[in-house]
Amino acid sequence: MATKTIPADRNHASMRIAMEMLAQSAELVGEAFFPELVRGVARSLGMKWVFLSRPSPIDESQAETLAVWNDGPAENLVYNLSGSPCEKVIGDGACCYPENITQTFPDDALLKSLGAESYVGIPLISSSGMVLGLIAAVSDHPIEDPVLAKDILALFSGRAASELERISTASANERLGRIVESSISEAYIFDGTNYRFELVNRGARENLGYSPEELRALTPWDLKPDYSADEFKKYVEPLKSGAVPFLEFETIHERKDGSHYNVSVRLQYFGAPDNVFFASIADITERKMAEERERLLMREVNHRAKNLLSIIQVIARQTDADDIEKYKKSFERRIMALASSHDLLVQAPARGIALHELVEAQLGHFADLFGGRIQISGEPISLKPNAAQSIGMVLHELATNAAKYGALSNGTGRIAIRWKSFVAENGKDKFELGWIEEGGPEVVAPEKRGFGSIVIEKSLQSSIRGEVDLRFAREGLRFHVECSLCSVKDELGVPSVHE
């Protein structure tokens, strides 16, 4: 093709049209800019077809258009890259074929269907150097000035690439954000200077009971009672200094209602320009409770085996022996009650159990003392399975101790078992349970803690985060536990006959 001389004023006019079109579309962003882009290229170059496209994310051998001009706005389409000039643009950079384009690319069905004569295209490059897509212009006439054609496409390509990159990044971020927001794991982002929460996902909000607005006024140590502000800042300092890439640890979280749950934390810090911490947190309450129960129950098996004969001896000694047949029936009834108590404790109920029933079951072998030497009182409450198991273990240990050494080891001692729920001064719902012995032998505090005391304290601390007070007062043993009501109460529990 012979080189033609293009009047300078025509070149200037084409470039001026391109710059005016860019200026007019300055306020358009993202997909709203693309239709104006193809219209501007078509007007500047005087070409019939212009399209903005990118490689298909589904099939790399194809491209999909984001905007098409065909003497006016046209529908988007998908076309084959293989054997096309667009494939050359993506692989080799800007290309211009001033004439005979269908002879140069005989396998390109799209060009043939358009009746194309010429083609010019330029890749759209991201800030990291990746090819995001391309702009191509096609005409049914030869291109008179290939240099001008590529220059005008280059004028549009920078803006097109930035908008395409913005869309791709926003789409990926939105997708990631939806995944994080919907995750059952807890995710937190908090500021690296004031440590206030900026983002907390739905899984964390639902578990904690706080709204997004409430959380933005809180810091990590507001949720972690194991840490003060100074302790937490000191703990994460290796992250901020870059000494370690992440921290992993286990602690507890406090919900809005005052209840607690165990968590496993993986914490990262992102410095300038972000200056934020990211925490991925898993609720491990069930795992920790299961581990603690397993340890306690395994030791309890041995402990109970040693105590069982002692309890049977106490039952035998306290059973009325005036009549042998009456003695046998009474003794058998108490032994069966003792067996029932063991079954109830070892087998965690599938649903909540009424506390009144639990108390009677654990002291069933002393049922004839109920209402007299053993006073039981408290509001109707159904316990969660883990709370029922732990409280049942404690009641058994207290009853065993009372029968061997305390108020039930003679004929005059008394026990009062009471519980209630109440609202604490901080406005949070609380639960307390007490066991008070009187009238038994004078109590002598043990020189060292036995396993029974360990069971009483550890089982309640691990399962319901209870504050336990166990005192060996001279006039009789005193036991008291206080915890958050929601840690023990089963809202779906079925009322018992006592309720």
Short mmCIF file of C-alpha atoms in Angstrom, two decimals:
data_model
loop_
_atom_site.label_atom_id
_atom_site.label_comp_id
_atom_site.label_asym_id
_atom_site.label_seq_id
_atom_site.Cartn_x
_atom_site.Cartn_y
_atom_site.Cartn_z
CA MET A 1 0.00 0.00 0.00
CA ALA A 2 1.37 3.39 -0.99
CA THR A 3 1.92 5.80 1.87
CA LYS A 4 -0.54 8.66 1.77
CA THR A 5 0.08 12.10 3.13
CA ILE A 6 -2.62 13.03 5.65
CA PRO A 7 -3.25 16.74 6.07
CA ALA A 8 -1.98 17.94 9.45
CA ASP A 9 -5.24 19.72 10.19
CA ARG A 10 -7.13 16.42 9.81
CA ASN A 11 -4.76 14.74 12.26
CA HIS A 12 -5.20 17.62 14.67
CA ALA A 13 -8.98 17.42 14.32
CA SER A 14 -8.99 13.68 15.10
CA MET A 15 -6.79 14.17 18.15
CA ARG A 16 -8.90 17.10 19.32
CA ILE A 17 -12.09 15.03 19.04
CA ALA A 18 -10.43 12.25 21.09
CA MET A 19 -9.35 14.65 23.83
CA GLU A 20 -12.76 16.32 23.94
CA MET A 21 -14.46 12.94 24.28
CA LEU A 22 -12.15 12.01 27.15
CA ALA A 23 -12.78 15.32 28.88
CA GLN A 24 -16.56 14.96 28.54
CA SER A 25 -16.48 11.48 30.10
CA ALA A 26 -14.18 12.44 33.01
CA GLU A 27 -16.92 12.03 35.59
CA LEU A 28 -17.94 8.58 34.36
CA VAL A 29 -16.45 5.59 36.18
CA GLY A 30 -16.37 1.85 35.67
CA GLU A 31 -18.81 0.33 33.24
CA ALA A 32 -20.51 3.69 32.64
CA PHE A 33 -17.32 4.90 30.93
CA PHE A 34 -16.97 2.06 28.44
CA PRO A 35 -19.83 2.98 26.04
CA GLU A 36 -18.44 6.52 25.82
CA LEU A 37 -14.97 5.12 25.18
CA VAL A 38 -15.98 3.12 22.09
CA ARG A 39 -18.06 6.03 20.80
CA GLY A 40 -15.12 8.40 21.27
CA VAL A 41 -12.69 6.10 19.44
CA ALA A 42 -15.15 5.61 16.57
CA ARG A 43 -15.69 9.37 16.16
CA SER A 44 -11.99 10.18 16.45
CA LEU A 45 -10.87 7.62 13.88
CA GLY A 46 -13.97 7.64 11.70
CA MET A 47 -14.18 3.83 11.96
CA LYS A 48 -17.35 1.78 11.85
CA TRP A 49 -16.68 -0.83 14.54
CA VAL A 50 -14.99 -0.36 17.93
CA PHE A 51 -15.02 -2.74 20.86
CA LEU A 52 -13.51 -3.00 24.31
CA SER A 53 -12.96 -6.61 25.34
CA ARG A 54 -11.13 -8.83 27.80
CA PRO A 55 -10.19 -12.53 27.86
CA SER A 56 -13.03 -14.68 29.07
CA PRO A 57 -12.54 -15.87 32.68
CA ILE A 58 -14.26 -19.12 31.73
CA ASP A 59 -12.46 -19.97 28.46
CA GLU A 60 -9.04 -18.45 27.72
CA SER A 61 -9.48 -19.11 23.99
CA GLN A 62 -12.33 -16.60 23.88
CA ALA A 63 -12.85 -12.92 24.59
CA GLU A 64 -15.92 -11.09 25.85
CA THR A 65 -16.76 -7.50 25.03
CA LEU A 66 -17.63 -4.88 27.63
CA ALA A 67 -18.76 -2.26 25.11
CA VAL A 68 -19.38 -2.39 21.32
CA TRP A 69 -19.88 0.32 18.71
CA ASN A 70 -21.36 -0.56 15.32
CA ASP A 71 -22.30 2.78 13.81
CA GLY A 72 -24.04 3.17 17.17
CA PRO A 73 -24.24 1.29 20.47
CA ALA A 74 -24.46 -2.47 19.93
CA GLU A 75 -24.96 -5.63 22.00
CA ASN A 76 -21.98 -7.29 23.69
CA LEU A 77 -20.69 -10.55 22.29
CA VAL A 78 -18.20 -13.38 22.82
CA TYR A 79 -15.71 -14.22 20.07
CA ASN A 80 -12.76 -16.54 19.45
CA LEU A 81 -9.28 -15.19 20.12
CA SER A 82 -7.44 -17.96 18.32
CA GLY A 83 -6.29 -16.89 14.88
CA SER A 84 -7.47 -13.28 15.38
CA PRO A 85 -5.58 -9.96 15.48
CA CYS A 86 -6.83 -9.55 19.07
CA GLU A 87 -4.73 -12.56 20.02
CA LYS A 88 -1.69 -10.74 18.58
CA VAL A 89 -2.52 -7.59 20.57
CA ILE A 90 -2.74 -9.53 23.84
CA GLY A 91 0.47 -11.41 23.11
CA ASP A 92 2.63 -8.86 21.29
CA GLY A 93 1.24 -5.39 22.03
CA ALA A 94 -0.30 -2.68 19.85
CA CYS A 95 -0.93 -3.75 16.23
CA CYS A 96 -2.23 -2.03 13.13
CA TYR A 97 -3.24 -3.74 9.88
CA PRO A 98 -4.14 -0.91 7.47
CA GLU A 99 -5.68 -3.19 4.79
CA ASN A 100 -6.42 -6.77 3.71
CA ILE A 101 -7.10 -7.83 7.30
CA THR A 102 -9.18 -10.88 6.34
CA GLN A 103 -6.34 -12.17 4.14
CA THR A 104 -3.87 -11.75 6.99
CA PHE A 105 -6.21 -13.58 9.41
CA PRO A 106 -8.20 -15.97 7.22
CA ASP A 107 -9.48 -18.00 10.21
CA ASP A 108 -11.14 -15.04 11.91
CA ALA A 109 -14.83 -15.60 11.23
CA LEU A 110 -15.88 -12.38 12.97
CA LEU A 111 -13.80 -10.18 10.64
CA LYS A 112 -15.23 -11.96 7.62
CA SER A 113 -18.81 -11.48 8.86
CA LEU A 114 -18.14 -7.75 9.28
CA GLY A 115 -16.62 -7.39 5.83
CA ALA A 116 -13.56 -5.84 7.49
CA GLU A 117 -10.70 -4.28 5.55
CA SER A 118 -8.50 -2.84 8.34
CA TYR A 119 -7.83 -3.27 12.08
CA VAL A 120 -6.00 -1.43 14.86
CA GLY A 121 -5.75 -2.62 18.47
CA ILE A 122 -3.93 -1.82 21.71
CA PRO A 123 -3.67 -3.81 24.96
CA LEU A 124 -4.91 -2.49 28.32
CA ILE A 125 -2.15 -2.94 30.90
CA SER A 126 -2.72 -3.01 34.68
CA SER A 127 -0.53 -1.18 37.19
CA SER A 128 1.29 -4.48 37.80
CA GLY A 129 1.98 -5.04 34.08
CA MET A 130 -0.72 -7.63 33.38
CA VAL A 131 -2.86 -7.50 30.23
CA LEU A 132 -6.44 -6.85 31.33
CA GLY A 133 -8.03 -6.54 27.91
CA LEU A 134 -7.82 -4.49 24.68
CA ILE A 135 -9.40 -1.78 22.56
CA ALA A 136 -9.83 -2.60 18.88
CA ALA A 137 -11.20 -0.59 15.96
CA VAL A 138 -12.24 -2.17 12.65
CA SER A 139 -13.17 -0.50 9.36
CA ASP A 140 -14.46 -1.58 5.96
CA HIS A 141 -11.95 0.89 4.45
CA PRO A 142 -8.15 1.03 4.68
CA ILE A 143 -6.57 3.00 7.55
CA GLU A 144 -4.82 6.02 6.03
CA ASP A 145 -2.57 6.88 9.00
CA PRO A 146 -1.63 3.84 11.18
CA VAL A 147 0.49 5.98 13.51
CA LEU A 148 -2.40 8.34 14.24
CA ALA A 149 -4.74 5.37 14.77
CA LYS A 150 -2.43 3.82 17.39
CA ASP A 151 -1.85 7.21 19.04
CA ILE A 152 -5.56 7.80 19.50
CA LEU A 153 -6.09 4.30 20.92
CA ALA A 154 -3.15 4.93 23.28
CA LEU A 155 -4.85 8.14 24.41
CA PHE A 156 -7.91 6.14 25.51
CA SER A 157 -6.08 3.04 26.77
CA GLY A 158 -4.71 4.48 30.02
CA ARG A 159 -8.12 5.56 31.26
CA ALA A 160 -9.72 2.31 30.04
CA ALA A 161 -7.09 0.19 31.82
CA SER A 162 -7.53 2.01 35.13
CA GLU A 163 -11.32 1.61 35.01
CA LEU A 164 -11.04 -2.06 34.09
CA GLU A 165 -8.55 -2.64 36.91
CA ARG A 166 -10.83 -0.82 39.33
CA ILE A 167 -13.75 -3.05 38.37
CA SER A 168 -11.67 -6.22 38.65
CA THR A 169 -10.27 -5.22 42.04
CA ALA A 170 -13.64 -4.09 43.37
CA SER A 171 -15.25 -7.32 42.21
CA ALA A 172 -12.59 -9.41 43.93
CA ASN A 173 -12.80 -7.31 47.09
CA GLU A 174 -16.58 -7.47 47.17
CA ARG A 175 -16.48 -11.23 46.70
CA LEU A 176 -13.90 -11.61 49.45
CA GLY A 177 -15.90 -9.27 51.65
CA ARG A 178 -19.07 -11.34 51.16
CA ILE A 179 -17.20 -14.53 52.01
CA VAL A 180 -15.68 -13.02 55.17
CA GLU A 181 -19.00 -11.46 56.21
CA SER A 182 -20.87 -14.76 55.78
CA SER A 183 -18.20 -16.93 57.37
CA ILE A 184 -19.12 -18.76 60.57
CA SER A 185 -15.61 -17.97 61.79
CA GLU A 186 -15.22 -14.61 63.48
CA ALA A 187 -13.24 -11.91 61.67
CA TYR A 188 -12.15 -8.58 63.14
CA ILE A 189 -10.26 -5.57 61.77
CA PHE A 190 -9.13 -2.96 64.30
CA ASP A 191 -7.06 0.20 64.09
CA GLY A 192 -3.33 -0.04 64.76
CA THR A 193 -3.24 3.20 66.75
CA ASN A 194 -6.40 3.49 68.87
CA TYR A 195 -7.23 -0.24 68.60
CA ARG A 196 -10.94 0.39 68.02
CA PHE A 197 -12.78 -2.08 65.83
CA GLU A 198 -13.39 -0.94 62.26
CA LEU A 199 -15.03 -4.07 60.81
CA VAL A 200 -16.48 -7.12 62.56
CA ASN A 201 -18.19 -9.83 60.49
CA ARG A 202 -21.66 -11.23 61.05
CA GLY A 203 -20.46 -14.45 62.71
CA ALA A 204 -18.72 -12.43 65.43
CA ARG A 205 -21.57 -9.95 65.85
CA GLU A 206 -24.14 -12.70 66.30
CA ASN A 207 -21.98 -14.56 68.80
CA LEU A 208 -21.13 -11.44 70.80
CA GLY A 209 -24.57 -9.85 70.68
CA TYR A 210 -23.28 -6.37 69.75
CA SER A 211 -24.37 -4.18 66.84
CA PRO A 212 -21.76 -2.82 64.38
CA GLU A 213 -22.13 0.65 65.93
CA GLU A 214 -21.52 -0.69 69.44
CA LEU A 215 -18.45 -2.64 68.32
CA ARG A 216 -16.86 0.43 66.72
CA ALA A 217 -16.66 1.94 70.21
CA LEU A 218 -14.89 -1.13 71.64
CA THR A 219 -11.33 -2.51 71.62
CA PRO A 220 -9.95 -6.07 71.84
CA TRP A 221 -9.45 -5.84 75.60
CA ASP A 222 -13.13 -4.93 76.01
CA LEU A 223 -13.90 -8.43 74.73
CA LYS A 224 -10.94 -10.23 76.34
CA PRO A 225 -11.14 -10.07 80.16
CA ASP A 226 -7.79 -11.89 80.36
CA TYR A 227 -6.06 -8.73 79.08
CA SER A 228 -5.81 -5.14 80.20
CA ALA A 229 -5.12 -2.42 77.62
CA ASP A 230 -1.41 -2.30 78.50
CA GLU A 231 -1.08 -6.09 78.50
CA PHE A 232 -2.69 -6.43 75.08
CA LYS A 233 -0.61 -3.66 73.52
CA LYS A 234 2.56 -5.21 74.92
CA TYR A 235 1.54 -8.65 73.64
CA VAL A 236 1.03 -7.46 70.03
CA GLU A 237 4.14 -5.26 69.93
CA PRO A 238 6.21 -7.99 68.14
CA LEU A 239 3.64 -7.85 65.33
CA LYS A 240 3.85 -4.07 64.95
CA SER A 241 7.66 -4.14 65.01
CA GLY A 242 7.79 -6.87 62.37
CA ALA A 243 9.55 -9.33 64.68
CA VAL A 244 6.91 -12.01 63.93
CA PRO A 245 4.51 -12.38 60.96
CA PHE A 246 1.53 -13.47 63.09
CA LEU A 247 0.48 -14.49 66.60
CA GLU A 248 -1.64 -17.48 67.57
CA PHE A 249 -3.11 -17.89 71.04
CA GLU A 250 -6.16 -19.05 72.99
CA THR A 251 -8.19 -16.85 75.32
CA ILE A 252 -11.80 -16.10 76.22
CA HIS A 253 -14.30 -13.60 74.82
CA GLU A 254 -17.01 -11.88 76.84
CA ARG A 255 -20.39 -11.41 75.19
CA LYS A 256 -22.61 -8.37 75.68
CA ASP A 257 -24.75 -10.37 78.14
CA GLY A 258 -21.69 -11.14 80.29
CA SER A 259 -21.29 -14.80 79.29
CA HIS A 260 -17.93 -16.13 78.11
CA TYR A 261 -16.67 -18.49 75.42
CA ASN A 262 -13.27 -19.91 74.55
CA VAL A 263 -11.59 -18.75 71.34
CA SER A 264 -8.56 -19.55 69.24
CA VAL A 265 -7.01 -16.40 67.69
CA ARG A 266 -4.73 -15.86 64.70
CA LEU A 267 -3.65 -12.21 64.60
CA GLN A 268 -1.84 -10.32 61.82
CA TYR A 269 -0.75 -6.71 61.43
CA PHE A 270 -0.72 -4.71 58.19
CA GLY A 271 1.48 -1.61 58.42
CA ALA A 272 1.52 1.56 56.34
CA PRO A 273 -0.57 2.69 54.64
CA ASP A 274 -3.26 0.48 56.26
CA ASN A 275 -2.10 0.36 59.90
CA VAL A 276 -4.68 -2.25 60.93
CA PHE A 277 -4.79 -5.60 62.70
CA PHE A 278 -6.73 -8.55 61.27
CA ALA A 279 -7.90 -11.28 63.63
CA SER A 280 -9.37 -14.60 62.52
CA ILE A 281 -11.08 -16.24 65.48
CA ALA A 282 -12.71 -19.63 66.04
CA ASP A 283 -15.09 -20.42 68.90
CA ILE A 284 -13.54 -23.45 70.64
CA THR A 285 -15.88 -23.53 73.63
CA GLU A 286 -17.22 -26.99 72.88
CA ARG A 287 -13.74 -28.40 72.31
CA LYS A 288 -12.37 -26.95 75.54
CA MET A 289 -15.37 -28.08 77.52
CA ALA A 290 -15.17 -31.58 76.05
CA GLU A 291 -11.45 -31.81 76.86
CA GLU A 292 -11.99 -30.63 80.42
CA ARG A 293 -14.96 -32.95 80.97
CA GLU A 294 -13.01 -35.89 79.61
CA ARG A 295 -10.09 -35.22 81.93
CA LEU A 296 -12.34 -34.77 84.94
CA LEU A 297 -14.52 -37.79 84.18
CA MET A 298 -11.54 -40.09 83.71
CA ARG A 299 -10.19 -39.08 87.11
CA GLU A 300 -13.70 -39.18 88.55
CA VAL A 301 -14.11 -42.85 87.60
CA ASN A 302 -11.21 -43.76 89.84
CA HIS A 303 -12.31 -41.35 92.54
CA ARG A 304 -15.85 -42.72 92.60
CA ALA A 305 -14.73 -46.31 92.67
CA LYS A 306 -12.85 -45.57 95.89
CA ASN A 307 -15.82 -43.71 97.39
CA LEU A 308 -18.54 -46.14 96.35
CA LEU A 309 -17.99 -48.65 99.14
CA SER A 310 -17.83 -45.84 101.67
CA ILE A 311 -21.19 -44.52 100.51
CA ILE A 312 -22.73 -47.98 100.66
CA GLN A 313 -21.44 -48.35 104.20
CA VAL A 314 -23.05 -45.03 105.15
CA ILE A 315 -26.35 -46.07 103.54
CA ALA A 316 -26.26 -49.37 105.36
CA ARG A 317 -25.49 -47.70 108.67
CA GLN A 318 -28.27 -45.11 108.33
CA THR A 319 -30.97 -47.50 107.13
CA ASP A 320 -33.52 -48.50 109.78
CA ALA A 321 -32.65 -52.05 110.97
CA ASP A 322 -35.63 -52.80 113.29
CA ASP A 323 -37.16 -55.16 110.74
CA ILE A 324 -35.00 -57.26 108.43
CA GLU A 325 -37.46 -57.20 105.51
CA LYS A 326 -38.00 -53.47 105.86
CA TYR A 327 -34.24 -53.05 106.10
CA LYS A 328 -33.66 -55.00 102.86
CA LYS A 329 -36.28 -53.02 100.92
CA SER A 330 -35.02 -49.66 102.19
CA PHE A 331 -31.41 -50.58 101.55
CA GLU A 332 -32.17 -51.79 98.00
CA ARG A 333 -34.14 -48.60 97.26
CA ARG A 334 -31.20 -46.43 98.31
CA ILE A 335 -28.74 -48.47 96.28
CA MET A 336 -30.97 -48.14 93.20
CA ALA A 337 -31.18 -44.39 93.75
CA LEU A 338 -27.41 -44.25 93.96
CA ALA A 339 -27.15 -46.13 90.64
CA SER A 340 -29.66 -43.72 89.07
CA SER A 341 -27.55 -40.80 90.24
CA HIS A 342 -24.50 -42.26 88.51
CA ASP A 343 -26.42 -42.80 85.27
CA LEU A 344 -27.76 -39.25 85.21
CA LEU A 345 -24.31 -37.79 85.75
CA VAL A 346 -22.33 -39.85 83.26
CA GLN A 347 -24.88 -39.65 80.44
CA ALA A 348 -25.21 -36.01 79.37
CA PRO A 349 -28.91 -35.39 78.62
CA ALA A 350 -29.92 -34.71 75.03
CA ARG A 351 -32.00 -31.77 76.25
CA GLY A 352 -32.04 -29.57 79.28
CA ILE A 353 -32.95 -31.02 82.67
CA ALA A 354 -34.85 -29.31 85.48
CA LEU A 355 -32.48 -28.35 88.30
CA HIS A 356 -34.95 -29.59 90.94
CA GLU A 357 -34.94 -33.04 89.31
CA LEU A 358 -31.16 -33.02 89.08
CA VAL A 359 -30.79 -32.27 92.80
CA GLU A 360 -33.25 -35.01 93.76
CA ALA A 361 -31.52 -37.50 91.47
CA GLN A 362 -28.07 -36.80 92.88
CA LEU A 363 -29.35 -37.14 96.46
CA GLY A 364 -31.92 -39.82 95.65
CA HIS A 365 -30.46 -42.33 98.11
CA PHE A 366 -31.45 -39.87 100.87
CA ALA A 367 -34.95 -39.25 99.52
CA ASP A 368 -36.52 -40.03 102.88
CA LEU A 369 -34.73 -36.95 104.27
CA PHE A 370 -36.19 -34.54 101.69
CA GLY A 371 -38.33 -31.86 103.29
CA GLY A 372 -36.79 -32.54 106.68
CA ARG A 373 -33.05 -32.74 107.10
CA ILE A 374 -32.55 -31.89 103.42
CA GLN A 375 -34.27 -28.68 102.31
CA ILE A 376 -34.39 -27.98 98.55
CA SER A 377 -35.69 -24.64 97.23
CA GLY A 378 -35.37 -22.56 94.12
CA GLU A 379 -37.23 -21.19 91.11
CA PRO A 380 -38.02 -23.49 88.15
CA ILE A 381 -35.07 -23.55 85.77
CA SER A 382 -34.05 -25.94 83.01
CA LEU A 383 -30.30 -26.47 82.65
CA LYS A 384 -28.23 -26.77 79.52
CA PRO A 385 -26.72 -30.27 79.10
CA ASN A 386 -23.16 -29.21 79.92
CA ALA A 387 -24.32 -27.22 82.95
CA ALA A 388 -26.44 -30.15 84.16
CA GLN A 389 -23.50 -32.52 83.92
CA SER A 390 -21.12 -30.21 85.78
CA ILE A 391 -23.60 -29.23 88.50
CA GLY A 392 -24.56 -32.88 88.84
CA MET A 393 -20.92 -33.80 89.45
CA VAL A 394 -20.66 -31.09 92.10
CA LEU A 395 -23.86 -32.17 93.88
CA HIS A 396 -22.63 -35.75 93.95
CA GLU A 397 -19.29 -34.70 95.45
CA LEU A 398 -21.01 -32.56 98.08
CA ALA A 399 -23.47 -35.34 98.97
CA THR A 400 -20.63 -37.87 99.21
CA ASN A 401 -18.66 -35.60 101.52
CA ALA A 402 -21.76 -34.90 103.65
CA ALA A 403 -22.47 -38.62 104.01
CA LYS A 404 -18.90 -39.52 104.94
CA TYR A 405 -17.84 -36.56 107.09
CA GLY A 406 -20.53 -33.88 107.20
CA ALA A 407 -24.18 -33.22 107.98
CA LEU A 408 -25.43 -36.61 106.75
CA SER A 409 -22.85 -38.63 108.69
CA ASN A 410 -24.91 -38.40 111.92
CA GLY A 411 -28.58 -38.41 112.79
CA THR A 412 -29.10 -34.69 113.32
CA GLY A 413 -27.26 -32.76 110.59
CA ARG A 414 -29.13 -30.67 108.04
CA ILE A 415 -28.48 -29.44 104.49
CA ALA A 416 -30.05 -26.46 102.69
CA ILE A 417 -29.76 -26.38 98.90
CA ARG A 418 -30.98 -23.12 97.36
CA TRP A 419 -30.67 -21.38 94.00
CA LYS A 420 -32.02 -18.29 92.26
CA SER A 421 -31.53 -15.98 89.30
CA PHE A 422 -31.16 -12.23 89.74
CA VAL A 423 -30.05 -9.03 88.04
CA ALA A 424 -26.61 -7.84 89.13
CA GLU A 425 -25.65 -4.20 89.68
CA ASN A 426 -24.21 -4.04 86.15
CA GLY A 427 -27.61 -4.99 84.75
CA LYS A 428 -26.60 -8.52 83.71
CA ASP A 429 -28.63 -11.63 84.52
CA LYS A 430 -26.91 -13.90 87.04
CA PHE A 431 -27.47 -17.33 88.61
CA GLU A 432 -26.33 -18.62 91.99
CA LEU A 433 -26.49 -21.96 93.77
CA GLY A 434 -25.69 -22.58 97.42
CA TRP A 435 -25.17 -25.62 99.66
CA ILE A 436 -25.09 -25.04 103.44
CA GLU A 437 -24.56 -27.75 106.08
CA GLU A 438 -25.36 -27.48 109.78
CA GLY A 439 -25.61 -29.81 112.75
CA GLY A 440 -23.03 -32.31 111.63
CA PRO A 441 -19.71 -33.12 113.27
CA GLU A 442 -17.36 -30.20 113.73
CA VAL A 443 -15.64 -29.57 110.42
CA VAL A 444 -11.87 -29.67 110.17
CA ALA A 445 -10.45 -28.17 106.99
CA PRO A 446 -8.27 -30.67 105.08
CA GLU A 447 -4.54 -30.04 105.04
CA LYS A 448 -4.50 -30.34 101.24
CA ARG A 449 -7.10 -30.22 98.53
CA GLY A 450 -8.56 -33.57 97.56
CA PHE A 451 -9.85 -34.53 94.16
CA GLY A 452 -13.41 -33.81 95.27
CA SER A 453 -12.53 -30.15 95.76
CA ILE A 454 -10.82 -30.09 92.37
CA VAL A 455 -13.94 -31.55 90.72
CA ILE A 456 -16.14 -28.91 92.36
CA GLU A 457 -14.00 -25.98 91.27
CA LYS A 458 -12.69 -27.07 87.87
CA SER A 459 -15.90 -28.53 86.49
CA LEU A 460 -17.85 -25.32 87.13
CA GLN A 461 -15.06 -23.00 86.02
CA SER A 462 -14.55 -24.82 82.70
CA SER A 463 -18.21 -25.36 81.81
CA ILE A 464 -20.12 -22.30 83.06
CA ARG A 465 -17.30 -19.88 83.98
CA GLY A 466 -18.60 -19.97 87.53
CA GLU A 467 -17.07 -18.12 90.47
CA VAL A 468 -16.78 -20.84 93.14
CA ASP A 469 -16.53 -20.36 96.91
CA LEU A 470 -15.92 -23.57 98.90
CA ARG A 471 -15.33 -23.08 102.63
CA PHE A 472 -14.85 -25.64 105.38
CA ALA A 473 -16.51 -23.64 108.17
CA ARG A 474 -16.40 -25.20 111.63
CA GLU A 475 -20.21 -25.35 111.90
CA GLY A 476 -20.56 -26.95 108.47
CA LEU A 477 -19.36 -26.92 104.87
CA ARG A 478 -20.38 -23.93 102.76
CA PHE A 479 -20.50 -23.98 98.96
CA HIS A 480 -21.57 -21.14 96.62
CA VAL A 481 -21.28 -20.67 92.85
CA GLU A 482 -22.27 -17.63 90.79
CA CYS A 483 -22.25 -17.29 87.00
CA SER A 484 -24.04 -15.71 84.07
CA LEU A 485 -27.63 -16.99 83.80
CA CYS A 486 -27.28 -17.70 80.09
CA SER A 487 -24.38 -20.07 80.87
CA VAL A 488 -26.71 -22.49 82.66
CA LYS A 489 -30.27 -21.82 81.51
CA ASP A 490 -31.68 -23.87 78.65
CA GLU A 491 -34.32 -21.67 76.99
CA LEU A 492 -35.74 -24.70 75.14
CA GLY A 493 -35.90 -26.93 78.19
CA VAL A 494 -39.10 -28.85 78.90
CA PRO A 495 -40.67 -27.97 82.29
CA SER A 496 -40.67 -30.75 84.84
CA VAL A 497 -43.49 -31.83 87.13
CA HIS A 498 -42.05 -29.49 89.78
CA GLU A 499 -42.58 -26.53 87.48
#
